[in-house]
Structure formats: structure tokens, C-alpha cells
PDB file of C-alpha atoms in Angstrom:
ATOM      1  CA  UNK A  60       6.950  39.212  28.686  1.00  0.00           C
ATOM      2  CA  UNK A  61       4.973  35.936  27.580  1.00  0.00           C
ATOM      3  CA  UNK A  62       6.856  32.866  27.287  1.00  0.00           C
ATOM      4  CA  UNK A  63       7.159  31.147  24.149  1.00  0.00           C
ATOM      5  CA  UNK A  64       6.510  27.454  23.903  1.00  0.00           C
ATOM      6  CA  UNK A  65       9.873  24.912  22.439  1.00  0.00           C
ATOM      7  CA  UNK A  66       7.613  23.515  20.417  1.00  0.00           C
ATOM      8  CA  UNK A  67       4.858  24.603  17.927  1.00  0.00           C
ATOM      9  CA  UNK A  68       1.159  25.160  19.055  1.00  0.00           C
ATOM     10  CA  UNK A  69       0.143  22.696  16.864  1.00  0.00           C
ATOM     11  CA  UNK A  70       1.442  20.042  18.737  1.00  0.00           C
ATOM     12  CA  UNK A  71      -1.091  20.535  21.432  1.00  0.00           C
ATOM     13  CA  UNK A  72      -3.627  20.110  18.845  1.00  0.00           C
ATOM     14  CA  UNK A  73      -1.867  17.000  16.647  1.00  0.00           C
ATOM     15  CA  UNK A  74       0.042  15.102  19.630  1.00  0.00           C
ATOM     16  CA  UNK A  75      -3.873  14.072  21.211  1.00  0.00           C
ATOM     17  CA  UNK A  76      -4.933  12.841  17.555  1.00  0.00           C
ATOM     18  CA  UNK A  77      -1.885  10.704  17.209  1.00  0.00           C
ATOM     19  CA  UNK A  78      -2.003   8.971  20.231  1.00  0.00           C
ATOM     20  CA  UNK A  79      -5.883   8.688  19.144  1.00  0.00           C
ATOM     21  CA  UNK A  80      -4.733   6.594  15.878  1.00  0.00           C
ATOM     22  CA  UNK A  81      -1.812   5.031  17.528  1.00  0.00           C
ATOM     23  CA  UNK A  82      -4.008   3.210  20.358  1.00  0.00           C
ATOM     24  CA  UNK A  83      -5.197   0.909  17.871  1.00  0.00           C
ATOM     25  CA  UNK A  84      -1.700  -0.484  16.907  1.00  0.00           C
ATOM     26  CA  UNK A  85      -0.646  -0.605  20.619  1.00  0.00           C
ATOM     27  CA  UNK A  86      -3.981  -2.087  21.875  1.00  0.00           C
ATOM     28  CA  UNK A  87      -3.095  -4.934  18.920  1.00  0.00           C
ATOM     29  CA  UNK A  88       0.310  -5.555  20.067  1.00  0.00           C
ATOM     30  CA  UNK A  89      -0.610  -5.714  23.690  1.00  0.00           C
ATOM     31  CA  UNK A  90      -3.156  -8.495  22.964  1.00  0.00           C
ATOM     32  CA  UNK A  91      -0.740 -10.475  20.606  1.00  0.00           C
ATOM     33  CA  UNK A  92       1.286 -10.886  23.828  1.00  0.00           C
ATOM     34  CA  UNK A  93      -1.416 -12.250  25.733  1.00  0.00           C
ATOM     35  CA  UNK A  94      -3.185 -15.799  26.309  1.00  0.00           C
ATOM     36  CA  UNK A  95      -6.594 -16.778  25.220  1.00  0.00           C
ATOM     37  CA  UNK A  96      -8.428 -15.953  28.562  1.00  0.00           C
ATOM     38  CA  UNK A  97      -6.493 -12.544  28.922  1.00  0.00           C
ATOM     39  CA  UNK A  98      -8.062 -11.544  25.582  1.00  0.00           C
ATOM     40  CA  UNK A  99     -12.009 -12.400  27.217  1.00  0.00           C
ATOM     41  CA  UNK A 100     -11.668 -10.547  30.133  1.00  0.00           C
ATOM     42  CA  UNK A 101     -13.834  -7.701  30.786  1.00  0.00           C
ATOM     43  CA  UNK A 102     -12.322  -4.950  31.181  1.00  0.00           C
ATOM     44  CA  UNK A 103      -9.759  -5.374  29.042  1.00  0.00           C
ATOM     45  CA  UNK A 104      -5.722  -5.870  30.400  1.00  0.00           C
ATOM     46  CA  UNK A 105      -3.966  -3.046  29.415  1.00  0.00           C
ATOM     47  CA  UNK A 106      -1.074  -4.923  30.409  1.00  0.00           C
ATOM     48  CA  UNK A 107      -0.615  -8.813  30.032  1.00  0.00           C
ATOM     49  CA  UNK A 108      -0.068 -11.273  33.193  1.00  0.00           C
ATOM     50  CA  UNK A 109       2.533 -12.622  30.933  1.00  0.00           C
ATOM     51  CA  UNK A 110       4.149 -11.726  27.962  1.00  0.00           C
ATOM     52  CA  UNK A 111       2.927 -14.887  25.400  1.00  0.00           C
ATOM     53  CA  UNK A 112       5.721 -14.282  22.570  1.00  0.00           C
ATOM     54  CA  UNK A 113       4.747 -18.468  22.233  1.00  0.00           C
ATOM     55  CA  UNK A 114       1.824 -16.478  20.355  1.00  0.00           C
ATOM     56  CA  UNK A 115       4.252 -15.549  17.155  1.00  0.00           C
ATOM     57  CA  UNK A 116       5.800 -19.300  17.297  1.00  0.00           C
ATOM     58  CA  UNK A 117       2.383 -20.706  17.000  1.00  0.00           C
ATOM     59  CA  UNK A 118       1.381 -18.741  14.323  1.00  0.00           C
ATOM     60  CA  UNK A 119       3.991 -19.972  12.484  1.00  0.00           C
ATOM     61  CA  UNK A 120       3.761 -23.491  13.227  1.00  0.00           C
ATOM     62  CA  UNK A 121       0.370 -23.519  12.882  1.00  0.00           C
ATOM     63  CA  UNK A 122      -0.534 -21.963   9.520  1.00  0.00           C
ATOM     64  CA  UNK A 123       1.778 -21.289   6.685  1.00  0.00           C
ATOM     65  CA  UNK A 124       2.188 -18.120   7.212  1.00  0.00           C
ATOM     66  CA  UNK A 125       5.998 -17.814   5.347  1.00  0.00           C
ATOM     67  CA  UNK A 126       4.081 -19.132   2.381  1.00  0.00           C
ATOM     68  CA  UNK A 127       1.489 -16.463   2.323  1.00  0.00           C
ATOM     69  CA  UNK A 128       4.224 -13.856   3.381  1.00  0.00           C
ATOM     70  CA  UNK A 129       6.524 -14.943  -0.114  1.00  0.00           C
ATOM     71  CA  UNK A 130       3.064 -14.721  -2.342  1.00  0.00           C
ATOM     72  CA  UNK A 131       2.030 -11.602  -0.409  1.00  0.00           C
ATOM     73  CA  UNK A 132       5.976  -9.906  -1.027  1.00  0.00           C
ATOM     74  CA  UNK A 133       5.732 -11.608  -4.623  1.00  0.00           C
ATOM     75  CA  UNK A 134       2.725 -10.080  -5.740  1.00  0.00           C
ATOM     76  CA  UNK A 135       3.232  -6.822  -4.389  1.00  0.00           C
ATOM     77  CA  UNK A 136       6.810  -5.881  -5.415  1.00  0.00           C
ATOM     78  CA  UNK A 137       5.876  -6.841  -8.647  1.00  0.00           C
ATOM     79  CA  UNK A 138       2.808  -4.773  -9.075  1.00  0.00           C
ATOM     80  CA  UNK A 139       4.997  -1.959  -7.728  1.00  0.00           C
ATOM     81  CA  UNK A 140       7.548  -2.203 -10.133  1.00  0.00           C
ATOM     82  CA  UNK A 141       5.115  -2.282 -13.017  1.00  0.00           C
ATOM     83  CA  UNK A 142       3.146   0.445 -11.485  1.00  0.00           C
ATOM     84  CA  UNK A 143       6.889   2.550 -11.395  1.00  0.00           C
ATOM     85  CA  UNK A 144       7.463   1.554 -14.614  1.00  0.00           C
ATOM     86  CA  UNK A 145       3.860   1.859 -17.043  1.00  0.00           C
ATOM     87  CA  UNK A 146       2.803   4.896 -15.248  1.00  0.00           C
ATOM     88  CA  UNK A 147       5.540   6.807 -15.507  1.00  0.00           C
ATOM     89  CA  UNK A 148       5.832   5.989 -19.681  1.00  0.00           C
ATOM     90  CA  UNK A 149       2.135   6.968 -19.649  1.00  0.00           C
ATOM     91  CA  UNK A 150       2.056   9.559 -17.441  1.00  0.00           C
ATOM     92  CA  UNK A 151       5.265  11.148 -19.418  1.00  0.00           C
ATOM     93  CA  UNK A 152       3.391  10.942 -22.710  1.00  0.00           C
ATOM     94  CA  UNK A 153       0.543  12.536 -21.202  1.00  0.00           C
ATOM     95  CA  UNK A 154       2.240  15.203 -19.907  1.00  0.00           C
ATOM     96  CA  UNK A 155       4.545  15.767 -22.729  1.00  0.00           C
ATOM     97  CA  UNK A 156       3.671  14.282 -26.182  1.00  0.00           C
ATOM     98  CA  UNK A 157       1.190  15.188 -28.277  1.00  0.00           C
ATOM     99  CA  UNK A 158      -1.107  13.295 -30.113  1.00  0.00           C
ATOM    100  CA  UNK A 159      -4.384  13.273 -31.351  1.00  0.00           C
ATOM    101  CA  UNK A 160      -6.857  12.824 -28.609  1.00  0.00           C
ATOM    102  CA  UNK A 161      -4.540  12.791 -25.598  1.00  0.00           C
ATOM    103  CA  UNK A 162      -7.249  15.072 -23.534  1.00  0.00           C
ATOM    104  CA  UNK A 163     -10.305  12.677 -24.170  1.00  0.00           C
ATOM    105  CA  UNK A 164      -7.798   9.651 -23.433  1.00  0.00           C
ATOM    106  CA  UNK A 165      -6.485  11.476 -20.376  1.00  0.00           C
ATOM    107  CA  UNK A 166     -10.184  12.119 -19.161  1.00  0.00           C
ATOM    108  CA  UNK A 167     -11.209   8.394 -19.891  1.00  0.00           C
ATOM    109  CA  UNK A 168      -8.390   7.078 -17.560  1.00  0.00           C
ATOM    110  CA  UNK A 169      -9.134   9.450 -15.209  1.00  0.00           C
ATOM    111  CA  UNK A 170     -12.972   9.105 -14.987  1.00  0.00           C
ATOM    112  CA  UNK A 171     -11.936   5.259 -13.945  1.00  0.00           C
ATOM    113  CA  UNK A 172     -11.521   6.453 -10.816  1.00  0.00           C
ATOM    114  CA  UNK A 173     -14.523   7.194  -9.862  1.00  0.00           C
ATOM    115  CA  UNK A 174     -15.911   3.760 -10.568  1.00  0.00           C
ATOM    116  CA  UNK A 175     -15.942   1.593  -7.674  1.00  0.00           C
ATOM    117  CA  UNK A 176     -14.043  -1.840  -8.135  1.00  0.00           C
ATOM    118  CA  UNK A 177     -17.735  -3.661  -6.866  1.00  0.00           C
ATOM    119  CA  UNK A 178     -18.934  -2.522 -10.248  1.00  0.00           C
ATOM    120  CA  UNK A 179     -15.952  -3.741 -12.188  1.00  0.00           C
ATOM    121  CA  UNK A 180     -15.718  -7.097 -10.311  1.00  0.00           C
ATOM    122  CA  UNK A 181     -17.351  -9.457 -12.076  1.00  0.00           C
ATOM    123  CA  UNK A 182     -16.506  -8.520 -15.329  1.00  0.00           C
ATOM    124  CA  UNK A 183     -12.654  -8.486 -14.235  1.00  0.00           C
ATOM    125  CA  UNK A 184     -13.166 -11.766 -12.862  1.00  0.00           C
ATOM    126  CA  UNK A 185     -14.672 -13.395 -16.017  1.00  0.00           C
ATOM    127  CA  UNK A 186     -11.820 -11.812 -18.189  1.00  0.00           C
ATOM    128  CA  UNK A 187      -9.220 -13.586 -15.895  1.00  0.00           C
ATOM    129  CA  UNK A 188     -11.372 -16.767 -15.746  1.00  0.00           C
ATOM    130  CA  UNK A 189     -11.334 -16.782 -19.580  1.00  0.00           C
ATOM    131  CA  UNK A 190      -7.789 -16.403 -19.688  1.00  0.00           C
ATOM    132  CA  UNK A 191      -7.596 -19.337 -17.182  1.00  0.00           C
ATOM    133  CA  UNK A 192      -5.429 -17.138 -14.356  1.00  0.00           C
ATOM    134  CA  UNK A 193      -8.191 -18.355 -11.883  1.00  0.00           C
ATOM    135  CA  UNK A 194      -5.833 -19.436  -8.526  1.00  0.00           C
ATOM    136  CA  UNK A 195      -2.804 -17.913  -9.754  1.00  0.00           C
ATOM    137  CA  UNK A 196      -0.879 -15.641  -8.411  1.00  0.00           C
ATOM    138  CA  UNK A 197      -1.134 -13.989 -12.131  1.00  0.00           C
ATOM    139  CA  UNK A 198      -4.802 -13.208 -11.613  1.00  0.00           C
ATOM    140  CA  UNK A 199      -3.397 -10.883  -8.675  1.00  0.00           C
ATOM    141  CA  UNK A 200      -0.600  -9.501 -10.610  1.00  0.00           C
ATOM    142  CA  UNK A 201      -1.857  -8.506 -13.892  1.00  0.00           C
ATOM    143  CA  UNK A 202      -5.079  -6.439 -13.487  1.00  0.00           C
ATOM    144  CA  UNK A 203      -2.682  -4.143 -10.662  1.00  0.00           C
ATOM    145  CA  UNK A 204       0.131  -3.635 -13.015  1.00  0.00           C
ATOM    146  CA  UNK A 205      -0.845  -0.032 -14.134  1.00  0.00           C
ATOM    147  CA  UNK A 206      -3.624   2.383 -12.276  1.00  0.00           C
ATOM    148  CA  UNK A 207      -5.262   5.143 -13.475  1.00  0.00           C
ATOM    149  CA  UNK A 208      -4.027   6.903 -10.140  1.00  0.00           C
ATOM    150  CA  UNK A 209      -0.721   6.098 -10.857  1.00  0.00           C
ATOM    151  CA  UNK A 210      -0.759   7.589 -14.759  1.00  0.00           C
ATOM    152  CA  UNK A 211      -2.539  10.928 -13.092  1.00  0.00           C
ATOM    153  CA  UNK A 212      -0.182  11.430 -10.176  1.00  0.00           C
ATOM    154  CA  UNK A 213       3.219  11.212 -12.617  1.00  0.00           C
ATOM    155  CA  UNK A 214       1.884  13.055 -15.392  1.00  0.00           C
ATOM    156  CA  UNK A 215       1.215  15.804 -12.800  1.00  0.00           C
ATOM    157  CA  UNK A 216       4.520  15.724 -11.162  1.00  0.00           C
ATOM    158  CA  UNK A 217       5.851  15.466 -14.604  1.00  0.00           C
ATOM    159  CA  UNK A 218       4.357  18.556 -15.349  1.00  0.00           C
ATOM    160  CA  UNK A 219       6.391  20.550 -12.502  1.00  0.00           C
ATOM    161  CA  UNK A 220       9.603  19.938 -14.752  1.00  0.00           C
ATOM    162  CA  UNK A 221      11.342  22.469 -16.545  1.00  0.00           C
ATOM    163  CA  UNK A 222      10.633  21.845 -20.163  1.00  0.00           C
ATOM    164  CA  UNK A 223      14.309  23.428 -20.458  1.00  0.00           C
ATOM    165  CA  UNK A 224      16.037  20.931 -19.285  1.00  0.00           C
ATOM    166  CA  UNK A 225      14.706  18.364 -21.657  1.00  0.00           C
ATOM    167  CA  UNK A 226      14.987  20.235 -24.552  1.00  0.00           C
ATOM    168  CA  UNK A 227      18.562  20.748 -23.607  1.00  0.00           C
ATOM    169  CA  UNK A 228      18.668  16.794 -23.686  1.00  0.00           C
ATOM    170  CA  UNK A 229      17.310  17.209 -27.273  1.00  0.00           C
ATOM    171  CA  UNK A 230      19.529  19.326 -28.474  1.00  0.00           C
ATOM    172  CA  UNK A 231      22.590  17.077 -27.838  1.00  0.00           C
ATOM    173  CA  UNK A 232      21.146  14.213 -29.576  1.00  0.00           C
ATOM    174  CA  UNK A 233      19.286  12.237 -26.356  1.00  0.00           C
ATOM    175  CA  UNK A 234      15.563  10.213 -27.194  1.00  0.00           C
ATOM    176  CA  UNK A 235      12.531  10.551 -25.822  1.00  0.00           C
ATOM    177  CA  UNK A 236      13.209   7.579 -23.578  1.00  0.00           C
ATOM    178  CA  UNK A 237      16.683   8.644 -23.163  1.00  0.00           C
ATOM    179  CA  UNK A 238      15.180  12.006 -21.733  1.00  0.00           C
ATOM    180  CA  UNK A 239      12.929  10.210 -19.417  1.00  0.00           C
ATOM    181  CA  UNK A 240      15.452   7.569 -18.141  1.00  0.00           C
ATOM    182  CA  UNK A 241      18.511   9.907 -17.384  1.00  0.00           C
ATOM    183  CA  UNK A 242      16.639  13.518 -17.149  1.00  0.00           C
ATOM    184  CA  UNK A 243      13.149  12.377 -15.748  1.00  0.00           C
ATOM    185  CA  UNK A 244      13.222   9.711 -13.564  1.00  0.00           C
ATOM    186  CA  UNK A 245      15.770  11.478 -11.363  1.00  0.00           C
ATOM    187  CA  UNK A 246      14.012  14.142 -10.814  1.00  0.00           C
ATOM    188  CA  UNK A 247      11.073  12.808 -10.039  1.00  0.00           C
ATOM    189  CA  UNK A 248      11.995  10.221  -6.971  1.00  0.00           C
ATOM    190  CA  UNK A 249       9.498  11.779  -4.708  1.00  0.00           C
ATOM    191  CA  UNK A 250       6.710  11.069  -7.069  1.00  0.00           C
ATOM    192  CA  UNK A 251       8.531   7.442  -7.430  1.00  0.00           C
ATOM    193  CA  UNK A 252       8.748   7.299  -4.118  1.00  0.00           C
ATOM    194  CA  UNK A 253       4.798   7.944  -3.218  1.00  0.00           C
ATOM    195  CA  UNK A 254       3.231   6.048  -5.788  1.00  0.00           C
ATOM    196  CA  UNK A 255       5.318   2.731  -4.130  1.00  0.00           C
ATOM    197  CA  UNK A 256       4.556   3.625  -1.266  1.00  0.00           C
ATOM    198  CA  UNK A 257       0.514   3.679  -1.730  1.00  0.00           C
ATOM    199  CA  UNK A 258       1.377   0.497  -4.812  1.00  0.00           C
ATOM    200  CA  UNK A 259       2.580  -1.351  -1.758  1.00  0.00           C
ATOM    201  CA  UNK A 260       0.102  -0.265   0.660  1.00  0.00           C
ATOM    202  CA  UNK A 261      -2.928  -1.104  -1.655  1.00  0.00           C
ATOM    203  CA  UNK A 262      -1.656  -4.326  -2.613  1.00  0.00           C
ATOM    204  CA  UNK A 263      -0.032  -5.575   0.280  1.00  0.00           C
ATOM    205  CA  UNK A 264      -3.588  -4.773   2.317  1.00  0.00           C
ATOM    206  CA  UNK A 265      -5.882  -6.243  -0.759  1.00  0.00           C
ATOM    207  CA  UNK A 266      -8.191  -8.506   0.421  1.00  0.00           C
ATOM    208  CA  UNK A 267     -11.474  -8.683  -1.935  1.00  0.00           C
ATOM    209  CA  UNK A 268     -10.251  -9.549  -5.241  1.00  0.00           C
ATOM    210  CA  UNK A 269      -7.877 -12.312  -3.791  1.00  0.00           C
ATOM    211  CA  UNK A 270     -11.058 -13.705  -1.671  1.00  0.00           C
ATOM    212  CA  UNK A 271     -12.437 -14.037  -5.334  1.00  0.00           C
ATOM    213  CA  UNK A 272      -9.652 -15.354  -7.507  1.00  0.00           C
ATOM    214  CA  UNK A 273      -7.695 -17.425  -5.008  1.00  0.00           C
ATOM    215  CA  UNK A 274      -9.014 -21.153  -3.212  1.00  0.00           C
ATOM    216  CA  UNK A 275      -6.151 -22.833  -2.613  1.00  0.00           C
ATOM    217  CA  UNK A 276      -4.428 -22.410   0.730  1.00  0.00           C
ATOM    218  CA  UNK A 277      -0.906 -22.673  -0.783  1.00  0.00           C
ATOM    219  CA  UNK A 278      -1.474 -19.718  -3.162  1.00  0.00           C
ATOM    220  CA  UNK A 279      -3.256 -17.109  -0.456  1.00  0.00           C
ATOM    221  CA  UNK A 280      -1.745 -14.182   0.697  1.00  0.00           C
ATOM    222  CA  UNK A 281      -1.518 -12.561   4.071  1.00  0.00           C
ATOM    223  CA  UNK A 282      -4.920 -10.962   4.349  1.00  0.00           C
ATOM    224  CA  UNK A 283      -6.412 -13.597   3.009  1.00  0.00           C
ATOM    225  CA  UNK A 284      -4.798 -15.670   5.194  1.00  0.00           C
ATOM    226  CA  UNK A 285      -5.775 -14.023   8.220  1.00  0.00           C
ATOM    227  CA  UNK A 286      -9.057 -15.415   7.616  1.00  0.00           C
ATOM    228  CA  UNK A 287      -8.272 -18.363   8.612  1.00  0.00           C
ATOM    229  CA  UNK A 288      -7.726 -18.033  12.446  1.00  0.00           C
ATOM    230  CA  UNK A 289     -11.421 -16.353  12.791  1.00  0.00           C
ATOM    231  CA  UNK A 290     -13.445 -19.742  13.459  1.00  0.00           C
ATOM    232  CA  UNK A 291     -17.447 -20.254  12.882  1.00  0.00           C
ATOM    233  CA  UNK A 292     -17.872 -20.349  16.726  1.00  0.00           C
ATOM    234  CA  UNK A 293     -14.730 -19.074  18.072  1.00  0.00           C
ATOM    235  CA  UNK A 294     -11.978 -17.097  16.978  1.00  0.00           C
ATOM    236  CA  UNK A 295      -8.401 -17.536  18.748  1.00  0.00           C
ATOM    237  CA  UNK A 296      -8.082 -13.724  18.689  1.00  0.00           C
ATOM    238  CA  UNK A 297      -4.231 -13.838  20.388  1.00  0.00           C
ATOM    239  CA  UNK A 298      -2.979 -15.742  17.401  1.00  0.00           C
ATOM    240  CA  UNK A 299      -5.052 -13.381  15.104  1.00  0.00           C
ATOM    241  CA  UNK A 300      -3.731 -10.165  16.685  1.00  0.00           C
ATOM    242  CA  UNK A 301       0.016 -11.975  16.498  1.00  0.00           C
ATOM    243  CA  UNK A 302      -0.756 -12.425  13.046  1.00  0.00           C
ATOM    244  CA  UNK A 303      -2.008  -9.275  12.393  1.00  0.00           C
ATOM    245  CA  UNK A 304       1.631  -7.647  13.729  1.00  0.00           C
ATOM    246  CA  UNK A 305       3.392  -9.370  11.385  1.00  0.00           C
ATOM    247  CA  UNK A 306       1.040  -8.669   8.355  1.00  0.00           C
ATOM    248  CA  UNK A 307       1.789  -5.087   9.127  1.00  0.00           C
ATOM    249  CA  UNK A 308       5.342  -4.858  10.659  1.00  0.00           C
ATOM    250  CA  UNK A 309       6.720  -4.167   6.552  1.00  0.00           C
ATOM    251  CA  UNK A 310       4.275  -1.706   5.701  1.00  0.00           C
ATOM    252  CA  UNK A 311       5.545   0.439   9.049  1.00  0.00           C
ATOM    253  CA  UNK A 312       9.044  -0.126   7.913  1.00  0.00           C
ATOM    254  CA  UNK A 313       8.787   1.303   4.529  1.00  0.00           C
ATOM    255  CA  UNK A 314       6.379   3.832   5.680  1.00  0.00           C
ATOM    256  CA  UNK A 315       9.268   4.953   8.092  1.00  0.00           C
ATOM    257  CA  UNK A 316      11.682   4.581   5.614  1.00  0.00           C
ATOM    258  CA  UNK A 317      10.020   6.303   2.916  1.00  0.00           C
ATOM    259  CA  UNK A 318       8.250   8.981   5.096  1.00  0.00           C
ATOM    260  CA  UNK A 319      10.729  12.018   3.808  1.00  0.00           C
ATOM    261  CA  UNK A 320      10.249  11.479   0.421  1.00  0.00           C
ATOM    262  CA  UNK A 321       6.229  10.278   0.766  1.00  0.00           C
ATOM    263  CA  UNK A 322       5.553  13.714   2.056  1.00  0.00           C
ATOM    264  CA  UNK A 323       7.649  15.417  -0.840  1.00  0.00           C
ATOM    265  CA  UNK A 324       5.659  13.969  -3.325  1.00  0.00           C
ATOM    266  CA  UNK A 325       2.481  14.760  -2.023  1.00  0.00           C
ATOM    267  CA  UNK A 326       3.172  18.009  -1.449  1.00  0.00           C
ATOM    268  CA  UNK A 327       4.874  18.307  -4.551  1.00  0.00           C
ATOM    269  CA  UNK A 328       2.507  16.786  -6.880  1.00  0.00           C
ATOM    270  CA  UNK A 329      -0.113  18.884  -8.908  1.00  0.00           C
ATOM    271  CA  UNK A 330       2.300  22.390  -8.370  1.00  0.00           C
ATOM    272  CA  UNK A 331       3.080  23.962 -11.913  1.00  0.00           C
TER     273      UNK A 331
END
């Protein structure tokens, strides 16, 4: 009689590749922890002589980091909400309302994706220069307030409705919006859910377009900011790596947080 495992085969398979991408986080925290010298050994520490958490404190005190935390949290919870909020009315009356030349619209949005943001670049940067947005946290806001990805992922999930239930709303008198505010939107907080997760993700990890729109020190934001520690002959890579933990300690937490209802709408999404 062959003994069965407690835990899935797959486990074997999955539990070497996540300690594979984990190793990077841990190797980052170890060396936040350490001093200057520790970090230019060779071979490495696994573990530090001493656990530096003066390493966080000087960060602080030596950049201003809560500064480019608030424009970092700024910018990116607002370009989620607007992302939560114009994709879903687009992606609604794509999936739902019909008007002439939705499909070639739909298509047009959708081919946008394919174009890489190097080739949009400079002409995105001379529309905000012309509208004078040039080292304000505006020029990071606006252009990020709808994506194409967001309008295609709700209009599919949108699609995986019953049509029943808003024709019901109909019936008893209820709008358009009214159907997609109290029949809609509820239904679809996994989708919700995933597109602020990835919203959050891209923004909060952006780093090209603010290297272009932003100069002043006051107005950067946290991966721009990390910059700032790498030197032209040295880089202080304890403080970076400190840094570096911080930059990403709120991403983990809403991953974590949001991890049930991430994987719902993935898996959801696209399913008529």
C-alpha cells in the first residue's frame, strides 16, 4: 500500500522556485542590517556581525525620505482611484452599450498596448511641458489616470455578468449608472481588487517617466529617490538596501492583503 504525501506533489516542484524568488528579498534585508564593510566582503555574510537597525534611522535623517514616501502614496492612490473609477465606466460601456463604432474604438485602445512607453515618451512629455505640469506631481498623476489595460480587464470581467440581473434593475426603474453603482460594482470586487493591486504596483515602482518630469528633490518619489544614495564613485549600499525595504514593505502588505481576491480576478477575468 503506497503512502500518500499531506501535501500536494506540486509542492516539491513550487516550494524550490519560491525560495528561488524569495532569496532576493531576504539577501536585501540581511544587508540592510549590516555596516558598510560587511556589505564588501567577499564572500558575502549571510548573517551580519551586528544587526545595524542605525541603518533605517540614517536613512531617514539623512534624505527626506517621508517626503518622497507622502508624494510616492499621493500619486499612487490617486491614480488608483481614477484607474477604479474611468475604467470601470469605460470598460462597462464597452461591454454593454452600444454605439456606433464601439469594436474599432475597443481595438484602438487595445492596440495601445502593444506600443512601448519609449515610443510614446517624448511626445507625452512635450504635451505635459505645454501644459506647464513639468515638476509637478500633476505630470505624474494625469497621464496614469486611465489605462488601456485597465478598460480591457473590466470590460472582460464585466462580460461574465448575468445580463439578467441588470435588466431586472431596468425593469424597476434603476439607470445605467444606477445599474453599475449598486448591481455592478459589487459584483465585480475581484476585478476591483486586481486592477489596484497592479495600479499600485505600476505606479508605486515607476521610475522612468518621473526621472523625466521631476528635478526638484522636494517633489521626487521613492524610486526616484533611491537614486540618490548610489554615488559617482561609491555607493553606501547598506543605506540603499535599508531604503530599498521600506520602498517595498507597502507593496508586500497589500499584496498580502489583497492576495485572495488578486487571484480571483485573474482567474476570473476573460471567462464568459
Amino acid at each position: 500500500m503506497t503512502r500518500r504525501l499531506p501535501f500536494s506533489p506540486w509542492h516539491l516542484v513550487l516550494l524550490p522556485i519560491a525560495l528561488v524568488m524569495v532569496a532576493p528579498l531576504a539577501w536585501m534585508v540581511v544587508t540592510s542590517l549590516e555596516t558598510v564593510d560587511e556589505t564588501r566582503r567577499f564572500p558575502p555574510l549571510l548573517v551580519p556581525e551586528s544587526f545595524e537597525w542605525r541603518n533605517y534611522e540614517a536613512v531617514l535623517r539623512n534624505a527626506p525620505f517621508a517626503r518622497w514616501f507622502v508624494n510616492t502614496m499621493v500619486v499612487t492612490v490617486v491614480c488608483v482611484v481614477g484607474n477604479l473609477v474611468f475604467c470601470s465606466l469605460a470598460g462597462y460601456a464597452f461591454a454593454r452599450l452600444r454605439f456606433a463604432g464601439r469594436g474599432l474604438a475597443f481595438i484602438l485602445i487595445l492596440s495601445t498596448v502593444m506600443v512601448p512607453f519609449q515610443v510614446v515618451m517624448i511626445p507625452l512629455f512635450l504635451i505635459v511641458r505645454s501644459a506647464g505640469l513639468i515638476d509637478t506631481l500633476a505630470a505624474l498623476i494625469l497621464p496614469n489616470l486611465a489605462t488601456a489595460f485597465g478598460i480591457f480587464m473590466m470590460r472582460q470581467f464585466f462580460r461574465t455578468l448575468p445580463l439578467e440581473l441588470e435588466e431586472a434593475a431596468r425593469i424597476d426603474g434603476a439607470s445605467r449608472l444606477g445599474v453599475l453603482v449598486r448591481i455592478v460594482l459589487p459584483l465585480s470586487a475581484p476585478a476591483l481588487a486586481t486592477l489596484a493591486v497592479i495600479t499600485f504596483m505600476w505606479t508605486w515602482n515607476d521610475f522612468l517617466w518621473p526621472l523625466i518630469t521631476i528635478y526638484s528633490e522636494d517633489k521626487m518619489t521613492l524610486q526616484l529617490g533611491l537614486t540618490t544614495f548610489q554615488g559617482q564613485h561609491q555607493t553606501n549600499t547598506a543605506l540603499l538596501m535599508a531604503a530599498n525595504v521600506m520602498t517595498m514593505a507597502p507593496i508586500l502588505l497589500l499584496f498580502f492583503a489583497a492576495q485572495r481576491w488578486f487571484v480571483r480576478g485573474i482567474a476570473t477575468t476573460g471567462l464568459k
